[in-house]
Amino acid sequence: MKRTPVNPWDWSLKLGYNQAEMIQGGMRQLICAGQTAVDETGAPQHPYDMRAQISLALDNLEAVLSDAEMDLSNVTRLGIYATDVDEALKNFDLMGMRFGPHQVAPPMTLLGVTRLAIPGLLFEIEATAMA
């Protein structure tokens, strides 16, 4: 799979994402449901702790990708939902720590929402991946 960043401006690069990416040669596509801070039984973890929830949601995303024989380097699009956008952005260094080693900056959208499906959850991340 060949990824070519498309950035008519460079401001988004400072925030850790490309405006778009041209994907060529991808043969498998994985569309992941939103991953949150739940354990293997679906029980919410770390109520009202944004940083811990982002970390666990990323762990869960990586587990789904791994089960499909992929990793974060295969992610081509992210959708992120947060009940407090400012608090999520304060903790976005976690995103860089996870995606940075893979040298990818997938296009993303971050939306503020009034709540998520399970009370106490603050952060949800969905992804599209290709291999």
Short mmCIF file of N, CA and C in Angstrom, two decimals:
data_model
loop_
_atom_site.label_atom_id
_atom_site.label_comp_id
_atom_site.label_asym_id
_atom_site.label_seq_id
_atom_site.Cartn_x
_atom_site.Cartn_y
_atom_site.Cartn_z
N MET A 1 0.84 -1.17 0.00
CA MET A 1 0.00 0.00 0.00
C MET A 1 0.89 1.24 0.00
N LYS A 2 0.61 2.17 -0.88
CA LYS A 2 1.36 3.42 -0.96
C LYS A 2 0.46 4.54 -0.45
N ARG A 3 1.00 5.32 0.51
CA ARG A 3 0.27 6.46 1.08
C ARG A 3 0.96 7.74 0.66
N THR A 4 0.21 8.66 0.08
CA THR A 4 0.76 9.95 -0.31
C THR A 4 -0.02 11.04 0.41
N PRO A 5 0.64 11.78 1.32
CA PRO A 5 -0.05 12.87 2.02
C PRO A 5 -0.49 13.95 1.04
N VAL A 6 -1.64 14.54 1.30
CA VAL A 6 -2.16 15.66 0.53
C VAL A 6 -2.41 16.79 1.53
N ASN A 7 -1.59 17.83 1.45
CA ASN A 7 -1.67 18.94 2.40
C ASN A 7 -1.46 20.26 1.67
N PRO A 8 -2.53 20.90 1.19
CA PRO A 8 -2.35 22.20 0.55
C PRO A 8 -1.85 23.25 1.54
N TRP A 9 -2.03 23.00 2.85
CA TRP A 9 -1.53 23.86 3.92
C TRP A 9 -0.82 22.96 4.91
N ASP A 10 0.08 23.53 5.71
CA ASP A 10 0.83 22.69 6.65
C ASP A 10 0.35 22.79 8.10
N TRP A 11 -0.68 23.58 8.38
CA TRP A 11 -1.10 23.77 9.77
C TRP A 11 -1.54 22.47 10.44
N SER A 12 -2.16 21.57 9.70
CA SER A 12 -2.64 20.33 10.33
C SER A 12 -1.49 19.40 10.71
N LEU A 13 -0.37 19.52 10.02
CA LEU A 13 0.78 18.68 10.36
C LEU A 13 1.26 18.96 11.78
N LYS A 14 1.17 20.21 12.19
CA LYS A 14 1.55 20.58 13.55
C LYS A 14 0.62 19.95 14.58
N LEU A 15 -0.58 19.59 14.16
CA LEU A 15 -1.55 18.95 15.06
C LEU A 15 -1.54 17.43 14.92
N GLY A 16 -0.70 16.92 14.03
CA GLY A 16 -0.52 15.47 13.94
C GLY A 16 -1.38 14.75 12.91
N TYR A 17 -1.92 15.47 11.93
CA TYR A 17 -2.68 14.76 10.91
C TYR A 17 -2.56 15.44 9.55
N ASN A 18 -2.76 14.63 8.50
CA ASN A 18 -2.78 15.13 7.13
C ASN A 18 -4.19 15.57 6.78
N GLN A 19 -4.30 16.51 5.85
CA GLN A 19 -5.62 16.91 5.37
C GLN A 19 -6.29 15.76 4.61
N ALA A 20 -5.49 15.01 3.89
CA ALA A 20 -5.99 13.85 3.14
C ALA A 20 -4.81 12.95 2.84
N GLU A 21 -5.12 11.74 2.42
CA GLU A 21 -4.09 10.82 1.96
C GLU A 21 -4.60 10.08 0.75
N MET A 22 -3.76 9.98 -0.28
CA MET A 22 -4.07 9.18 -1.44
C MET A 22 -3.57 7.78 -1.13
N ILE A 23 -4.45 6.80 -1.18
CA ILE A 23 -4.10 5.41 -0.89
C ILE A 23 -4.12 4.64 -2.22
N GLN A 24 -3.00 4.00 -2.52
CA GLN A 24 -2.92 3.22 -3.75
C GLN A 24 -2.44 1.81 -3.41
N GLY A 25 -3.04 0.84 -4.03
CA GLY A 25 -2.60 -0.53 -3.89
C GLY A 25 -3.14 -1.27 -2.68
N GLY A 26 -4.05 -0.66 -1.93
CA GLY A 26 -4.64 -1.35 -0.79
C GLY A 26 -5.53 -2.49 -1.26
N MET A 27 -5.43 -3.63 -0.60
CA MET A 27 -6.23 -4.77 -1.03
C MET A 27 -7.28 -5.16 0.00
N ARG A 28 -7.02 -4.90 1.28
CA ARG A 28 -7.98 -5.22 2.32
C ARG A 28 -8.36 -3.94 3.05
N GLN A 29 -9.63 -3.78 3.36
CA GLN A 29 -10.09 -2.62 4.11
C GLN A 29 -10.80 -3.11 5.37
N LEU A 30 -10.49 -2.49 6.50
CA LEU A 30 -11.09 -2.81 7.78
C LEU A 30 -11.77 -1.55 8.29
N ILE A 31 -13.04 -1.66 8.61
CA ILE A 31 -13.79 -0.53 9.17
C ILE A 31 -14.10 -0.89 10.61
N CYS A 32 -13.49 -0.15 11.53
CA CYS A 32 -13.60 -0.45 12.96
C CYS A 32 -14.74 0.34 13.59
N ALA A 33 -15.50 -0.31 14.43
CA ALA A 33 -16.49 0.38 15.25
C ALA A 33 -15.75 1.26 16.24
N GLY A 34 -16.47 2.19 16.82
CA GLY A 34 -15.87 3.06 17.81
C GLY A 34 -15.34 2.27 18.99
N GLN A 35 -14.10 2.57 19.37
CA GLN A 35 -13.47 1.91 20.51
C GLN A 35 -13.43 2.89 21.68
N THR A 36 -13.80 2.39 22.85
CA THR A 36 -13.86 3.22 24.05
C THR A 36 -13.04 2.57 25.15
N ALA A 37 -13.14 3.12 26.33
CA ALA A 37 -12.40 2.62 27.49
C ALA A 37 -13.23 1.56 28.21
N VAL A 38 -13.32 0.39 27.59
CA VAL A 38 -14.02 -0.74 28.20
C VAL A 38 -13.04 -1.91 28.28
N ASP A 39 -13.30 -2.83 29.22
CA ASP A 39 -12.46 -4.02 29.33
C ASP A 39 -12.98 -5.09 28.39
N GLU A 40 -12.39 -6.28 28.47
CA GLU A 40 -12.74 -7.37 27.54
C GLU A 40 -14.18 -7.85 27.69
N THR A 41 -14.86 -7.47 28.77
CA THR A 41 -16.26 -7.85 28.95
C THR A 41 -17.21 -6.72 28.54
N GLY A 42 -16.66 -5.57 28.16
CA GLY A 42 -17.47 -4.42 27.79
C GLY A 42 -17.78 -3.49 28.94
N ALA A 43 -17.18 -3.75 30.10
CA ALA A 43 -17.41 -2.90 31.27
C ALA A 43 -16.58 -1.63 31.18
N PRO A 44 -17.21 -0.47 31.38
CA PRO A 44 -16.47 0.80 31.33
C PRO A 44 -15.37 0.85 32.38
N GLN A 45 -14.25 1.46 32.00
CA GLN A 45 -13.10 1.62 32.88
C GLN A 45 -12.75 3.11 32.99
N HIS A 46 -12.11 3.48 34.06
CA HIS A 46 -11.58 4.84 34.26
C HIS A 46 -12.66 5.93 34.10
N PRO A 47 -13.78 5.81 34.83
CA PRO A 47 -14.84 6.82 34.67
C PRO A 47 -14.31 8.23 34.88
N TYR A 48 -14.65 9.09 33.94
CA TYR A 48 -14.35 10.52 34.00
C TYR A 48 -12.86 10.86 34.00
N ASP A 49 -12.01 9.94 33.56
CA ASP A 49 -10.56 10.19 33.46
C ASP A 49 -10.19 10.16 31.98
N MET A 50 -10.16 11.33 31.37
CA MET A 50 -9.95 11.44 29.92
C MET A 50 -8.65 10.77 29.48
N ARG A 51 -7.56 11.05 30.16
CA ARG A 51 -6.26 10.51 29.73
C ARG A 51 -6.26 8.98 29.76
N ALA A 52 -6.73 8.41 30.85
CA ALA A 52 -6.77 6.95 30.94
C ALA A 52 -7.72 6.36 29.91
N GLN A 53 -8.82 7.05 29.63
CA GLN A 53 -9.77 6.54 28.63
C GLN A 53 -9.19 6.59 27.22
N ILE A 54 -8.47 7.65 26.90
CA ILE A 54 -7.84 7.72 25.58
C ILE A 54 -6.85 6.56 25.43
N SER A 55 -6.05 6.34 26.45
CA SER A 55 -5.06 5.27 26.40
C SER A 55 -5.71 3.90 26.20
N LEU A 56 -6.76 3.61 26.96
CA LEU A 56 -7.42 2.31 26.84
C LEU A 56 -8.17 2.18 25.51
N ALA A 57 -8.78 3.27 25.04
CA ALA A 57 -9.45 3.22 23.73
C ALA A 57 -8.43 2.91 22.63
N LEU A 58 -7.23 3.48 22.73
CA LEU A 58 -6.18 3.18 21.76
C LEU A 58 -5.70 1.73 21.90
N ASP A 59 -5.59 1.24 23.13
CA ASP A 59 -5.26 -0.18 23.33
C ASP A 59 -6.29 -1.05 22.63
N ASN A 60 -7.57 -0.72 22.80
CA ASN A 60 -8.64 -1.51 22.21
C ASN A 60 -8.62 -1.42 20.68
N LEU A 61 -8.33 -0.25 20.15
CA LEU A 61 -8.20 -0.11 18.70
C LEU A 61 -7.06 -0.98 18.19
N GLU A 62 -5.93 -0.95 18.89
CA GLU A 62 -4.80 -1.77 18.47
C GLU A 62 -5.14 -3.26 18.55
N ALA A 63 -5.94 -3.66 19.51
CA ALA A 63 -6.34 -5.07 19.63
C ALA A 63 -7.20 -5.49 18.44
N VAL A 64 -8.13 -4.62 18.03
CA VAL A 64 -8.98 -4.92 16.87
C VAL A 64 -8.11 -5.01 15.62
N LEU A 65 -7.21 -4.05 15.44
CA LEU A 65 -6.33 -4.07 14.28
C LEU A 65 -5.47 -5.34 14.26
N SER A 66 -4.93 -5.70 15.41
CA SER A 66 -4.09 -6.89 15.51
C SER A 66 -4.86 -8.15 15.14
N ASP A 67 -6.11 -8.22 15.57
CA ASP A 67 -6.93 -9.38 15.25
C ASP A 67 -7.17 -9.51 13.74
N ALA A 68 -7.04 -8.39 13.03
CA ALA A 68 -7.17 -8.39 11.56
C ALA A 68 -5.80 -8.40 10.89
N GLU A 69 -4.76 -8.71 11.67
CA GLU A 69 -3.37 -8.73 11.18
C GLU A 69 -2.95 -7.39 10.61
N MET A 70 -3.30 -6.31 11.34
CA MET A 70 -2.91 -4.95 10.99
C MET A 70 -2.40 -4.27 12.25
N ASP A 71 -1.88 -3.05 12.08
CA ASP A 71 -1.50 -2.22 13.22
C ASP A 71 -1.80 -0.77 12.88
N LEU A 72 -1.37 0.14 13.74
CA LEU A 72 -1.69 1.55 13.54
C LEU A 72 -1.14 2.10 12.23
N SER A 73 -0.11 1.48 11.69
CA SER A 73 0.44 1.96 10.41
C SER A 73 -0.55 1.76 9.26
N ASN A 74 -1.55 0.92 9.45
CA ASN A 74 -2.54 0.65 8.42
C ASN A 74 -3.73 1.60 8.47
N VAL A 75 -3.84 2.40 9.53
CA VAL A 75 -5.00 3.28 9.70
C VAL A 75 -4.94 4.41 8.68
N THR A 76 -6.04 4.58 7.95
CA THR A 76 -6.10 5.61 6.91
C THR A 76 -7.09 6.71 7.25
N ARG A 77 -7.89 6.53 8.29
CA ARG A 77 -8.89 7.55 8.67
C ARG A 77 -9.31 7.33 10.10
N LEU A 78 -9.46 8.43 10.86
CA LEU A 78 -9.92 8.38 12.24
C LEU A 78 -11.11 9.30 12.43
N GLY A 79 -12.08 8.83 13.19
CA GLY A 79 -13.18 9.66 13.67
C GLY A 79 -13.12 9.61 15.19
N ILE A 80 -13.06 10.77 15.82
CA ILE A 80 -12.91 10.84 17.27
C ILE A 80 -14.06 11.66 17.84
N TYR A 81 -14.63 11.13 18.92
CA TYR A 81 -15.74 11.78 19.60
C TYR A 81 -15.32 11.99 21.06
N ALA A 82 -15.51 13.20 21.56
CA ALA A 82 -15.12 13.50 22.94
C ALA A 82 -16.19 14.37 23.59
N THR A 83 -16.46 14.09 24.86
CA THR A 83 -17.43 14.90 25.58
C THR A 83 -16.84 16.24 26.01
N ASP A 84 -15.52 16.36 25.99
CA ASP A 84 -14.83 17.60 26.32
C ASP A 84 -13.63 17.72 25.37
N VAL A 85 -13.82 18.46 24.30
CA VAL A 85 -12.79 18.58 23.27
C VAL A 85 -11.50 19.18 23.84
N ASP A 86 -11.62 20.20 24.67
CA ASP A 86 -10.41 20.82 25.23
C ASP A 86 -9.61 19.82 26.06
N GLU A 87 -10.30 19.02 26.87
CA GLU A 87 -9.61 18.02 27.69
C GLU A 87 -8.99 16.94 26.80
N ALA A 88 -9.69 16.54 25.75
CA ALA A 88 -9.14 15.56 24.82
C ALA A 88 -7.87 16.10 24.17
N LEU A 89 -7.91 17.34 23.71
CA LEU A 89 -6.74 17.93 23.06
C LEU A 89 -5.55 18.05 24.01
N LYS A 90 -5.81 18.29 25.29
CA LYS A 90 -4.72 18.35 26.27
C LYS A 90 -3.98 17.01 26.36
N ASN A 91 -4.67 15.94 25.99
CA ASN A 91 -4.11 14.59 26.11
C ASN A 91 -3.78 13.96 24.76
N PHE A 92 -3.77 14.76 23.70
CA PHE A 92 -3.52 14.23 22.37
C PHE A 92 -2.06 13.81 22.18
N ASP A 93 -1.20 14.11 23.14
CA ASP A 93 0.16 13.59 23.05
C ASP A 93 0.13 12.06 23.01
N LEU A 94 -0.90 11.46 23.61
CA LEU A 94 -1.05 10.00 23.56
C LEU A 94 -1.22 9.51 22.13
N MET A 95 -1.94 10.28 21.32
CA MET A 95 -2.12 9.91 19.91
C MET A 95 -0.76 9.92 19.20
N GLY A 96 0.01 10.97 19.43
CA GLY A 96 1.33 11.07 18.81
C GLY A 96 2.26 9.96 19.27
N MET A 97 2.17 9.60 20.55
CA MET A 97 3.03 8.54 21.07
C MET A 97 2.68 7.19 20.44
N ARG A 98 1.43 7.01 20.07
CA ARG A 98 1.03 5.73 19.46
C ARG A 98 1.26 5.72 17.95
N PHE A 99 0.85 6.79 17.27
CA PHE A 99 0.94 6.81 15.81
C PHE A 99 2.33 7.22 15.32
N GLY A 100 3.03 8.05 16.10
CA GLY A 100 4.34 8.56 15.69
C GLY A 100 5.34 7.48 15.30
N PRO A 101 5.52 6.44 16.12
CA PRO A 101 6.48 5.40 15.76
C PRO A 101 6.16 4.70 14.44
N HIS A 102 4.91 4.76 14.02
CA HIS A 102 4.51 4.15 12.75
C HIS A 102 4.68 5.11 11.58
N GLN A 103 5.04 6.35 11.90
CA GLN A 103 5.26 7.40 10.90
C GLN A 103 4.05 7.59 10.00
N VAL A 104 2.86 7.62 10.61
CA VAL A 104 1.64 7.92 9.88
C VAL A 104 0.90 9.03 10.61
N ALA A 105 0.16 9.80 9.86
CA ALA A 105 -0.67 10.88 10.40
C ALA A 105 -2.01 10.85 9.67
N PRO A 106 -2.84 9.84 9.97
CA PRO A 106 -4.07 9.68 9.20
C PRO A 106 -5.01 10.88 9.35
N PRO A 107 -5.72 11.21 8.27
CA PRO A 107 -6.73 12.27 8.37
C PRO A 107 -7.71 11.91 9.49
N MET A 108 -8.13 12.94 10.24
CA MET A 108 -9.05 12.68 11.34
C MET A 108 -10.04 13.82 11.48
N THR A 109 -11.13 13.49 12.14
CA THR A 109 -12.13 14.47 12.55
C THR A 109 -12.35 14.28 14.03
N LEU A 110 -12.33 15.38 14.78
CA LEU A 110 -12.60 15.36 16.21
C LEU A 110 -13.90 16.13 16.43
N LEU A 111 -14.87 15.46 17.01
CA LEU A 111 -16.17 16.08 17.27
C LEU A 111 -16.45 16.12 18.76
N GLY A 112 -16.99 17.23 19.22
CA GLY A 112 -17.48 17.32 20.59
C GLY A 112 -18.91 16.82 20.62
N VAL A 113 -19.20 15.97 21.59
CA VAL A 113 -20.54 15.40 21.74
C VAL A 113 -21.01 15.63 23.18
N THR A 114 -22.31 15.60 23.38
CA THR A 114 -22.82 15.83 24.73
C THR A 114 -22.63 14.61 25.62
N ARG A 115 -22.66 13.43 25.05
CA ARG A 115 -22.37 12.21 25.80
C ARG A 115 -22.14 11.06 24.83
N LEU A 116 -21.55 9.99 25.36
CA LEU A 116 -21.37 8.76 24.60
C LEU A 116 -22.41 7.75 25.07
N ALA A 117 -22.44 6.58 24.46
CA ALA A 117 -23.49 5.60 24.72
C ALA A 117 -23.54 5.14 26.18
N ILE A 118 -22.37 5.03 26.81
CA ILE A 118 -22.31 4.54 28.19
C ILE A 118 -21.93 5.71 29.10
N PRO A 119 -22.74 6.00 30.12
CA PRO A 119 -22.40 7.10 31.03
C PRO A 119 -21.00 6.91 31.63
N GLY A 120 -20.28 8.01 31.75
CA GLY A 120 -18.93 7.99 32.30
C GLY A 120 -17.86 7.90 31.23
N LEU A 121 -18.22 7.44 30.04
CA LEU A 121 -17.23 7.41 28.96
C LEU A 121 -17.12 8.80 28.35
N LEU A 122 -15.89 9.19 28.03
CA LEU A 122 -15.59 10.53 27.55
C LEU A 122 -15.01 10.58 26.15
N PHE A 123 -14.51 9.44 25.65
CA PHE A 123 -13.71 9.43 24.43
C PHE A 123 -14.01 8.16 23.64
N GLU A 124 -14.18 8.31 22.32
CA GLU A 124 -14.40 7.18 21.44
C GLU A 124 -13.65 7.43 20.14
N ILE A 125 -13.01 6.37 19.63
CA ILE A 125 -12.23 6.51 18.40
C ILE A 125 -12.62 5.39 17.44
N GLU A 126 -12.95 5.78 16.22
CA GLU A 126 -13.23 4.80 15.18
C GLU A 126 -12.20 4.96 14.07
N ALA A 127 -11.94 3.89 13.35
CA ALA A 127 -10.86 3.92 12.36
C ALA A 127 -11.23 3.12 11.13
N THR A 128 -10.64 3.53 10.03
CA THR A 128 -10.63 2.75 8.80
C THR A 128 -9.17 2.41 8.54
N ALA A 129 -8.90 1.17 8.20
CA ALA A 129 -7.53 0.73 7.95
C ALA A 129 -7.49 -0.03 6.63
N MET A 130 -6.32 0.00 5.98
CA MET A 130 -6.13 -0.73 4.73
C MET A 130 -4.79 -1.44 4.75
N ALA A 131 -4.77 -2.59 4.10
CA ALA A 131 -3.51 -3.34 3.96
C ALA A 131 -3.45 -3.95 2.58
#
